[in-house]
XYZ file of C-alpha atoms in Angstrom:
549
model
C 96.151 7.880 31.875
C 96.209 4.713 33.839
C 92.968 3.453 31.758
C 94.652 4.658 28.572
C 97.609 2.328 29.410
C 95.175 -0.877 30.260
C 93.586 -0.264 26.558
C 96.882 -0.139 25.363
C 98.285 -3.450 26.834
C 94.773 -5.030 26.315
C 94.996 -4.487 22.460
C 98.370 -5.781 22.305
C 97.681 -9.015 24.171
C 94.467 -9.290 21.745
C 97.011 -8.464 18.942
C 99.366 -11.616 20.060
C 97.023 -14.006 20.657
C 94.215 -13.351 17.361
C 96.086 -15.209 14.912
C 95.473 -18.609 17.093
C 91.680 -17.404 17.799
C 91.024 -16.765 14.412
C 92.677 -19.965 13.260
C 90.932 -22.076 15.557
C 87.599 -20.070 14.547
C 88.193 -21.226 10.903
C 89.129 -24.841 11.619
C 86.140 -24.979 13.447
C 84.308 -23.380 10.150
C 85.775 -26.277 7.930
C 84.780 -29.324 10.574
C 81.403 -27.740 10.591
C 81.032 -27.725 6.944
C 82.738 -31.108 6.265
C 80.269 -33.007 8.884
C 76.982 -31.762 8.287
C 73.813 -32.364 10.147
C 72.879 -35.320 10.695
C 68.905 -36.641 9.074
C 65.997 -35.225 11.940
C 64.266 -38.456 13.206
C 61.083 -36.684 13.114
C 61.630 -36.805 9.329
C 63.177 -40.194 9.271
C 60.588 -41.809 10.804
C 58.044 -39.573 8.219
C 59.894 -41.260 5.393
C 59.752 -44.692 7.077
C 56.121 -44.702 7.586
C 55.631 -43.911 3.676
C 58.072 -47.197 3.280
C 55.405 -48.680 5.583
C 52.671 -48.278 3.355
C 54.215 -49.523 0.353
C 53.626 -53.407 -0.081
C 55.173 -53.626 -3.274
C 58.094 -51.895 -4.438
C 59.902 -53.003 -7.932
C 61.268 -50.200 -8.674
C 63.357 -51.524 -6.239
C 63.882 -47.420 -5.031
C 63.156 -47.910 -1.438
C 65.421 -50.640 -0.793
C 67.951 -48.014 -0.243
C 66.132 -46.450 2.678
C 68.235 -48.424 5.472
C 70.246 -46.810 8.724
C 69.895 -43.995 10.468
C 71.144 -41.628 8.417
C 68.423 -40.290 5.672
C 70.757 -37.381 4.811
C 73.609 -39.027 4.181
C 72.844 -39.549 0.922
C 72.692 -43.058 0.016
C 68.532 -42.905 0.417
C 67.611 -42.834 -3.091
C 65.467 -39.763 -4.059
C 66.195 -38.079 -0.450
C 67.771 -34.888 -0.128
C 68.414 -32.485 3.162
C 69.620 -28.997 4.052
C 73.346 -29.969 4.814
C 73.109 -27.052 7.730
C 69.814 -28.489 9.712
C 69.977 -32.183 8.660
C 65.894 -31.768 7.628
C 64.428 -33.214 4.487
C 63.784 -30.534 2.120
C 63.417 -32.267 -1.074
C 61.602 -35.863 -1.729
C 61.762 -37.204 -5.745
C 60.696 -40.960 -6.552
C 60.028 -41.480 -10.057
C 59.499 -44.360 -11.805
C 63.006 -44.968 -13.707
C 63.699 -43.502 -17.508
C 64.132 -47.533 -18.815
C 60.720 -48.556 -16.711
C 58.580 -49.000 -19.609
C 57.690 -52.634 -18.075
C 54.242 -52.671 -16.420
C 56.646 -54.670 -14.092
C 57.946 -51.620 -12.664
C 56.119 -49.891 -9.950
C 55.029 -49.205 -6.714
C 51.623 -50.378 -5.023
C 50.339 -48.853 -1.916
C 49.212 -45.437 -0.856
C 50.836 -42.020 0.292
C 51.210 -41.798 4.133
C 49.534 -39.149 6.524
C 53.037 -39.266 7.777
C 54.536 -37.607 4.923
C 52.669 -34.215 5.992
C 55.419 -34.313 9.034
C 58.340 -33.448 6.855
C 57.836 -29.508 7.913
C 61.104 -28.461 5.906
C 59.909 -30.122 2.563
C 60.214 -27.790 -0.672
C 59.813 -30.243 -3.094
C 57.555 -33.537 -3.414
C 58.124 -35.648 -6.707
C 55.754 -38.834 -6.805
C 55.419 -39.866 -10.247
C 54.712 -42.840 -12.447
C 54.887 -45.486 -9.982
C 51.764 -46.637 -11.184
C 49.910 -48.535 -8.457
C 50.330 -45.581 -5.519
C 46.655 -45.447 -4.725
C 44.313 -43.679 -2.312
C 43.073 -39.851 -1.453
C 45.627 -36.926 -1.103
C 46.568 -36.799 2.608
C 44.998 -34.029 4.554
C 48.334 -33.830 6.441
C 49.616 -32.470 3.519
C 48.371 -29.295 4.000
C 51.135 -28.848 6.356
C 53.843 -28.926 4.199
C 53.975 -24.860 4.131
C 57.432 -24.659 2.860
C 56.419 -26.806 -0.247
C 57.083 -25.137 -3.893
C 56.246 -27.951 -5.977
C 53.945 -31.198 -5.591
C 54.346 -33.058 -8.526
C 52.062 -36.546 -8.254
C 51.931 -37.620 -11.810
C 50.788 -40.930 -13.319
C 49.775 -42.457 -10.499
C 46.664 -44.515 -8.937
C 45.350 -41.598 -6.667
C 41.921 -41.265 -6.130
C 38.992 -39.396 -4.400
C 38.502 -35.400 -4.348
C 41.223 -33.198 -5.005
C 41.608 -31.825 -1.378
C 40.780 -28.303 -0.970
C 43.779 -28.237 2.339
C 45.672 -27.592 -0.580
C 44.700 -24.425 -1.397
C 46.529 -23.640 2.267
C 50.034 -23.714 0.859
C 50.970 -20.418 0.268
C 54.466 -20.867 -1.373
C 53.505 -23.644 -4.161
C 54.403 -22.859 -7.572
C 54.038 -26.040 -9.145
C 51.067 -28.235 -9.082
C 50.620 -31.515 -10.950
C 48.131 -33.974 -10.044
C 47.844 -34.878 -13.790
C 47.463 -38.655 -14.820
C 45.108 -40.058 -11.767
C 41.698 -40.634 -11.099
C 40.575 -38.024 -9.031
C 36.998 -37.449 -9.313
C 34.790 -34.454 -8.213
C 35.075 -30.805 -8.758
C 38.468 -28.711 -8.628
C 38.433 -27.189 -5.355
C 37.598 -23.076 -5.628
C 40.389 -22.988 -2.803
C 43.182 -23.351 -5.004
C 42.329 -19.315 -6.424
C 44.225 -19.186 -3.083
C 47.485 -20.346 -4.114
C 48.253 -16.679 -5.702
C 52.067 -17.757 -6.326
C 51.432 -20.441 -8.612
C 52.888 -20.787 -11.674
C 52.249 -23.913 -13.055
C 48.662 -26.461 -12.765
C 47.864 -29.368 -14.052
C 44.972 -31.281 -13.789
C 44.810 -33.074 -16.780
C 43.884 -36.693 -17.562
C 41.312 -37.451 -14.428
C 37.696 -37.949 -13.895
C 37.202 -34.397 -12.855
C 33.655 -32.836 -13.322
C 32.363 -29.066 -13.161
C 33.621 -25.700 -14.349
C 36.817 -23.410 -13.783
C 36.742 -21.778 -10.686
C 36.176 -18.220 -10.676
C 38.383 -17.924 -7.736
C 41.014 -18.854 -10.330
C 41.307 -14.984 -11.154
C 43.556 -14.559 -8.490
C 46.213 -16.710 -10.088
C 47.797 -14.089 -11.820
C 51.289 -15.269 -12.167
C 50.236 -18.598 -13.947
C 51.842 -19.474 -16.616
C 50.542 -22.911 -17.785
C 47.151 -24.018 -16.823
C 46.544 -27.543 -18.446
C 42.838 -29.376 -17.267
C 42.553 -31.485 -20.733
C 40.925 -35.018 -20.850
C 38.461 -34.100 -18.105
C 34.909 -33.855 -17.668
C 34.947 -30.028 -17.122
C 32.074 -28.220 -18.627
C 30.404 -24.663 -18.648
C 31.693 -22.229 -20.352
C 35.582 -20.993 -20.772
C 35.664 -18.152 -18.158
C 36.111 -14.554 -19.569
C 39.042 -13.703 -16.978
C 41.245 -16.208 -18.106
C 42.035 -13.351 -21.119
C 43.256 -11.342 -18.254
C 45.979 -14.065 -17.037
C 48.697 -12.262 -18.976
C 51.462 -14.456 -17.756
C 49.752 -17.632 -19.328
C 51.739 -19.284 -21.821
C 50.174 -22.988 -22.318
C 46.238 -23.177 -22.229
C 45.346 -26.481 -22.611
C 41.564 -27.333 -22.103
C 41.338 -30.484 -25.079
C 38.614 -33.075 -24.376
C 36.083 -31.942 -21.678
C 32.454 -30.718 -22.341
C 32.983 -26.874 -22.620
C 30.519 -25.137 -24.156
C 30.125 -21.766 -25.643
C 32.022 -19.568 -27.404
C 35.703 -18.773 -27.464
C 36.218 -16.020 -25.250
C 37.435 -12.486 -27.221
C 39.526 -12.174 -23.682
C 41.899 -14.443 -24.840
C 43.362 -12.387 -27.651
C 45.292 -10.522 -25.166
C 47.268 -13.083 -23.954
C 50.278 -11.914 -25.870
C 52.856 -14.325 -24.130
C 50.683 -17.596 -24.963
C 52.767 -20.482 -26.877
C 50.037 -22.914 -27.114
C 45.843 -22.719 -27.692
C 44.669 -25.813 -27.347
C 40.800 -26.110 -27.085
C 39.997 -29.245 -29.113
C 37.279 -31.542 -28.632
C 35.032 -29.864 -26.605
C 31.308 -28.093 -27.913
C 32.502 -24.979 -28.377
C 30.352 -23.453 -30.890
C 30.544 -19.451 -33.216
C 33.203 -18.642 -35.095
C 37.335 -17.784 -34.031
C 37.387 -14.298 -32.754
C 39.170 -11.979 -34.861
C 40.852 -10.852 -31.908
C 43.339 -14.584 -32.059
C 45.483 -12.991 -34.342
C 46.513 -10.781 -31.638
C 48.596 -13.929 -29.943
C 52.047 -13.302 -31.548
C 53.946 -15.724 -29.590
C 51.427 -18.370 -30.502
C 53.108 -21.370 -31.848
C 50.103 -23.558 -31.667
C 47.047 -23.180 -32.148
C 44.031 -26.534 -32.064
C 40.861 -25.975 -32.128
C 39.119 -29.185 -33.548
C 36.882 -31.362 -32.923
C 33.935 -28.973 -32.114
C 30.971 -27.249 -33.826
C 33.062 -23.836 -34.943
C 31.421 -22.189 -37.689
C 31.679 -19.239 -40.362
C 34.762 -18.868 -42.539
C 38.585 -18.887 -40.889
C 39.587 -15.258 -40.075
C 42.009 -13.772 -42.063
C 44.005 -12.406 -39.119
C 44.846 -16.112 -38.358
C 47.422 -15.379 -41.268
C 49.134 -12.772 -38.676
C 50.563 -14.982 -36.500
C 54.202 -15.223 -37.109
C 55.001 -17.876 -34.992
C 52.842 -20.710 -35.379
C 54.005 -23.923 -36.682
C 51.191 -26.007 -36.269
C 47.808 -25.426 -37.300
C 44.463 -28.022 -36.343
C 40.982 -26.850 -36.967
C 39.903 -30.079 -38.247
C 36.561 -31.512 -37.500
C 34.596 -28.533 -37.314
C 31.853 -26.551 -39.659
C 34.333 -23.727 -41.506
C 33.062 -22.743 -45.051
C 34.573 -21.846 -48.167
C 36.688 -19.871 -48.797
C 39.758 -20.331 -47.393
C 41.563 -17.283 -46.284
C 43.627 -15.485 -49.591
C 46.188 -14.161 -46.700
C 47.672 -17.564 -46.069
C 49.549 -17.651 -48.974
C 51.725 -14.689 -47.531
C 51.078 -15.638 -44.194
C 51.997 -17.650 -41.355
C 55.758 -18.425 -42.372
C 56.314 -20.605 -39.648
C 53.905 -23.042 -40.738
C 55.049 -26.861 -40.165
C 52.096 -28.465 -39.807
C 48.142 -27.851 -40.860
C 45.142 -29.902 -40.690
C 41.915 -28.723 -41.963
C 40.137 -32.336 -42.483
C 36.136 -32.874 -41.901
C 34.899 -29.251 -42.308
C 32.395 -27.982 -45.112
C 35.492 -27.202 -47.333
C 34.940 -28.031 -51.218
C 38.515 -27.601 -52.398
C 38.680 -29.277 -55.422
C 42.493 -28.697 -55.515
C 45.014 -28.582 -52.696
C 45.822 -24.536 -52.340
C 49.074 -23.777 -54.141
C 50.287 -22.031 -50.505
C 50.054 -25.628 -49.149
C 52.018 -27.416 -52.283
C 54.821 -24.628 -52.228
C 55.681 -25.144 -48.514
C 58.022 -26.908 -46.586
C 55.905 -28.459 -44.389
C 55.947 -32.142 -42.444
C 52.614 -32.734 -41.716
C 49.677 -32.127 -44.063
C 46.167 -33.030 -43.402
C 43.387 -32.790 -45.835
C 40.965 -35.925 -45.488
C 37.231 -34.977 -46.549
C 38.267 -32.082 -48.226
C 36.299 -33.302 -51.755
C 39.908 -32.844 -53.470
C 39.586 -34.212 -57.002
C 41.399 -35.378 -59.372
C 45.042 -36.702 -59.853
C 47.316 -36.317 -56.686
C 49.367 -33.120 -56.509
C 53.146 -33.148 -56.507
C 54.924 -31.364 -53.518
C 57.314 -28.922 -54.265
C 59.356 -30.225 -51.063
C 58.047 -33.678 -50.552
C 61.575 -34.610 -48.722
C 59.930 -32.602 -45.730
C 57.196 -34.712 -45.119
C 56.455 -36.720 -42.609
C 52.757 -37.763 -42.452
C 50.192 -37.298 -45.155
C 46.643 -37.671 -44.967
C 44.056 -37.169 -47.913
C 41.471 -39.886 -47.404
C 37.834 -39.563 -48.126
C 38.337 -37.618 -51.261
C 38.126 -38.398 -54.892
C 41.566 -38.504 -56.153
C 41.644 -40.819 -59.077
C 45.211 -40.882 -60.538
C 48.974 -40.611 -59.626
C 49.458 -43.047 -56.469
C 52.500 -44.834 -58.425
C 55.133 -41.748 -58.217
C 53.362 -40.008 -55.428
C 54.859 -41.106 -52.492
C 58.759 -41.841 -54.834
C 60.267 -38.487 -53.367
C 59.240 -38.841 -49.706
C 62.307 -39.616 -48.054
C 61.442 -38.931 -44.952
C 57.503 -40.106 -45.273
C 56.462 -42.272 -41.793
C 52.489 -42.172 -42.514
C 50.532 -42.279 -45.242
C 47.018 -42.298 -45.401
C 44.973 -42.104 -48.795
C 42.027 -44.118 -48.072
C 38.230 -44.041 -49.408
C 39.678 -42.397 -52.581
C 38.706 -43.858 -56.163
C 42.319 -44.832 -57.044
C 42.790 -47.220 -59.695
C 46.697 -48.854 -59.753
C 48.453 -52.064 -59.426
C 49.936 -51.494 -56.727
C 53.454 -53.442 -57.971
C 53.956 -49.618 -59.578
C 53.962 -47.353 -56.318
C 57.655 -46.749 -55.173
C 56.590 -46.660 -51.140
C 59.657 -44.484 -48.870
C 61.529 -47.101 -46.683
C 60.745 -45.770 -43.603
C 57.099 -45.770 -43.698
C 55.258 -47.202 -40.631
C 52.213 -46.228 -41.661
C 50.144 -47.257 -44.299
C 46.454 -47.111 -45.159
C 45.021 -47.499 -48.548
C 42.064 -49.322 -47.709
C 38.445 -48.330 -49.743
C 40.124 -47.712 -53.383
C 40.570 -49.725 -56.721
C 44.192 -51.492 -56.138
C 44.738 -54.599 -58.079
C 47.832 -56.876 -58.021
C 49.616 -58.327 -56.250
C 50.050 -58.663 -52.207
C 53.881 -59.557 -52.235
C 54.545 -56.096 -53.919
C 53.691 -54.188 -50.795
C 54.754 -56.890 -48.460
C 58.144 -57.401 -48.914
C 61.383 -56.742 -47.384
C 62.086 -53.314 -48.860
C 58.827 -52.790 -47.303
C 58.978 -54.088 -43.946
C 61.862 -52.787 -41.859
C 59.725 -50.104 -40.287
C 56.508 -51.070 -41.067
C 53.728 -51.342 -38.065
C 50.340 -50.623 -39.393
C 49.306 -51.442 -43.210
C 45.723 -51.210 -43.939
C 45.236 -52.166 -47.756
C 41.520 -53.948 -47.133
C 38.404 -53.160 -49.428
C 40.589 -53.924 -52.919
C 41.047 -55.520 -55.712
C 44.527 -57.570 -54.132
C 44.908 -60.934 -55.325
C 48.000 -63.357 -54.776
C 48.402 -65.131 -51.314
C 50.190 -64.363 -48.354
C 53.706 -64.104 -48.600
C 56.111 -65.783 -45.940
C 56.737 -63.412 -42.650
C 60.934 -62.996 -42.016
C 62.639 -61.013 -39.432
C 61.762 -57.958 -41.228
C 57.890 -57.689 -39.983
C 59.230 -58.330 -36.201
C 57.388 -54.318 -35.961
C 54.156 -55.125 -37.779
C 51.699 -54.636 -34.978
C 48.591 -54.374 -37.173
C 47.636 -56.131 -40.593
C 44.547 -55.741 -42.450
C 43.581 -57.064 -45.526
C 40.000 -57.406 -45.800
C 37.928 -57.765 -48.498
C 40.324 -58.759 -51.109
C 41.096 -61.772 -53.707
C 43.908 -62.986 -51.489
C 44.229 -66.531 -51.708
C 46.386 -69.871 -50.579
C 46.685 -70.587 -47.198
C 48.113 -68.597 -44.156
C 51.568 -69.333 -43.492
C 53.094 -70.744 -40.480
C 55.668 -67.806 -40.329
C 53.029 -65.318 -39.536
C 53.512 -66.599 -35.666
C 57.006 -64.869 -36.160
C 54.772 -61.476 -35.538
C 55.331 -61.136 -31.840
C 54.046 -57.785 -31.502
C 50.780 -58.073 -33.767
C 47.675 -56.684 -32.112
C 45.084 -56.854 -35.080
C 45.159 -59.157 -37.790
C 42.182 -59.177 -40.498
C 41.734 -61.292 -43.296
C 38.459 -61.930 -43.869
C 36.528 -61.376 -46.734
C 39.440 -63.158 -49.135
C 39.175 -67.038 -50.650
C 41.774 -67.943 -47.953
C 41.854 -71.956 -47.501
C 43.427 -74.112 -45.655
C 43.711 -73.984 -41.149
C 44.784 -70.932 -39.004
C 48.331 -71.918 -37.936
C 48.200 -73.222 -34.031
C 51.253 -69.965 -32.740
C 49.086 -67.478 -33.577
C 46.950 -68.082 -30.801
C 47.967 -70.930 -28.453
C 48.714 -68.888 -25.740
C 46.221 -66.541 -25.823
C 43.893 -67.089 -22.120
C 41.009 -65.021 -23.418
C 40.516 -67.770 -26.530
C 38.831 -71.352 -25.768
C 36.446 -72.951 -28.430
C 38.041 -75.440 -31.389
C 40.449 -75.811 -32.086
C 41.560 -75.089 -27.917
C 39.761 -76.919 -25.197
C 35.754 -75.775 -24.612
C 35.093 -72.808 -23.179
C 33.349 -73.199 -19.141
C 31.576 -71.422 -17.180
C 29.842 -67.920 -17.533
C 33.809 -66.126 -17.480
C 35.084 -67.697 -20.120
C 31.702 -66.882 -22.720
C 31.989 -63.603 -21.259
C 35.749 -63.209 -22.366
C 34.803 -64.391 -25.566
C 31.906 -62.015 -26.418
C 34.277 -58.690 -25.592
């Protein structure tokens, strides 16, 4: 009874006095959440020694990395765990308005970043000048999901320490200059779900340890030096979505395997030496939205299950060795279509197919097609965008053709046999692009350069005509012209001074005309790579060398 009593009087002491533990439990709750941790100096002084190693920073980024504090979150691109006051997140990128080579940062990555334990995420991107190898330290980095070192200076072998980090899911090392093969180790990193490797030096094949990745979803090595054959078991990577192996050396055939990678967006094998025909089994890939095979030595006639896929928008198997004829399926096929090129093959057209005419599409591509004739009229020309049907033999129809083009940017109709004065054509006013070179155009120059003409206007190639007239004064309006060429003409008169009001020009041909008169002096002065009259003599072995690149 006595012992009933005491746990009786106990609970109602506990009872009187909770309401002040309690509240002094939660005030202590809010304190701790309003002042969190304070930055580890073991990962200060990690972040400091990568400051270290940068000698030039004018991106202006680090300058923020002063005090004691690196969590407190005036340390640009820092971020912590607000509980343990430990770096878990690291993001320097080169700002969205740095398109100035001006902006960057030169030096390497320090050994001492591989001491941030907590780390989850490492962003180094487009700064440009960071140089050197991949740290081996940074195989310690355990906790790391994503290393993202894009557009950068790195160099050396891709370390294979880096197959060692067992929670990565993103891996981008695209954008360098890594040389070497692509370490079998990474088949290791079994949570991955994105890699790219694209745009280095790197040489070799695919790793067949890379079977093992089987949650990948994009897998990018393009503009490479890879080369074997495209491994069988990447059909078995059904999580894939992007494949993107464009410019290497892979030989072969395309792998039936892939047709059963029903989640894949993109196909992108282009110029590479792949060789056969397209496996039947590609119409299969109903998610496909993409699909680019050119530039290699594909043969044989284009499947008609290609006309199966539902999805795809834009279509590229130009530069290859397809035959006649062209599948009779695609004109109740692909109803996604957007964009198609089928230049440089063994087609014989004659025509462009009335399935290509009908459609609203905003890219068409038919150069070296041996179309004939008088050019076709679009039944939706307001969709285009770009056009290209050079190296044919049209003969007829350039002055209306391009009059319904609203939204026309490029144009391309060279190496044709068209014979018009080229005051007639009704050019869009928001083409950029414009190449007519290697026909039969007569009249005058002024009627394509002009200020209806201009506004947009960055690349005209009209050379190889019958042009006559001089060159017309340059206003504000050309300020965009970056490339002029008009070769091979009957342009006469003299150059006019105005044409130094084209700041951004980077090719300008005239030769070939019955121009007189001098180059005016602001079109070159301050070029450093020119010396010869009418600039002081050239001297010394640099300065011929300059002037024979």
């Amino acid at each position: 009874m006595q012992f009933l009593m005491w746990v009786l009087n106990l609970c109602l002491i506990l009872s009187l006095h909770l309401p002040t533990i309690c509240g002094q439990t939660q005030e202590k709750s809010e304190l701790d959440e309003a002042a969190p941790a304070a930055c580890s100096e073991v990962d200060r002084a990690a972040l400091l020694g990568f400051k270290a190693s940068v000698l030039k920073d004018s991106t202006d980024i680090l300058s923020s990395w002063t005090g004691k504090d690196c969590c407190g979150g005036n340390w640009e691109g820092v971020d912590c765990d607000p509980l343990t006051g430990r770096v878990n997140s690291l993001i320097l990128q080169r700002p969205a308005d740095g398109k100035q080579l001006s902006v960057f940062m030169k030096g390497i990555l320090s050994p001492s970043l591989g001491n941030l334990h907590f780390l989850q995420v490492m962003v180094i991107s487009g700064l440009k000048r960071i140089g050197g190898p991949i740290p081996e330290s940074f195989s310690n980095l355990s906790r790391l999901t994503q290393l993202v070192l894009e557009d950068n200076f790195l160099q050396g072998e891709i370390p294979s320490s880096l197959g060692n980090l067992p929670m990565l899911q993103i891996l981008s090392l695209s954008g360098n200059y890594f040389s070497g093969q692509i370490p079998p180790s990474l088949g290791n990193l079994r949570n991955l779900q994105q890699l790219s490797l694209a745009r280095n030096s790197l040489t070799g094949q695919i790793p067949t340890t890379f079977k093992n990745l089987v949650n990948l979803q994009s897998f990018d090595v393009s503009f490479n030096a890879l080369s074997g054959t495209i491994p069988d078991f990447i059909g078995k990577l059904q999580n894939l979505t992007f494949l993107t192996l464009t410019s290497n050396q892979f030989s072969g055939q395309i792998p039936v395997s892939l047709g059963g990678l029903v989640k894949l967006s993109e196909l992108s094998l282009g110029h590479n030496h792949l060789v056969g025909q397209i496996p039947l089994q590609l119409g299969n890939l109903k998610s496909l939205s993409i699909l680019s095979l050119d530039s290699n030595q594909l043969t044989g006639q284009i499947p008609e299950s290609i006309s199966q896929l539902q999805n795809l928008w834009n279509l590229n198997l130009s530069r290859n060795v397809f035959a006649d004829p062209l599948p009779k399926t695609f004109s109740r096929g692909l109803p996604s279509l957007l964009s198609i090129d089928l230049s440089y093959n063994n087609f014989s057209l004659g025509t462009i197919p009335e399935w290509i005419i009908n459609r609203e599409l905003s890219s068409v591509y038919l150069a070296g097609c041996e179309l004939r004739g008088k050019l076709p009229n679009f039944t939706r020309p307001d969709s285009l965008s770009s056009i290209d049907l050079s190296d044919n033999y049209f003969t007829d129809g350039l002055a209306d053709f391009f009059a319904k083009m609203s939204s026309l940017e490029l144009a391309k109709i060279s190496n044709n046999q068209l014979n018009t004065d080229v005051a007639a054509i009704k050019f869009p006013d928001g083409l950029s692009t414009i190449d007519l070179h290697a026909n039969q155009l007569y009249g005058s120059l002024s009627s394509i350069l002009n200020n209806k003409t201009s506004k947009f206007l960055e690349v005209i190639d009209i050379s190889n005509n019958q042009i006559s007239g001089s060159i017309p004064e340059f206003g504000t309006g050309f300020l965009n012209l970056k490339v002029l060429n008009i070769a091979s003409n009957k342009i006469g008169g003299q150059i006019p001074s105005s044409i130094s009001n084209l700041a951004k020009l980077e090719r300008l041909d005239i030769s070939r005309n019955q121009i007189g008169g001098t180059i005016p002096t602001m079109t070159y002065a301050h070029n450093l790579c020119l010396c010869g009259k009418p600039l002081p003599p050239c001297k010394g072995k640099n300065q011929r060398k300059l002037m024979s690149q």
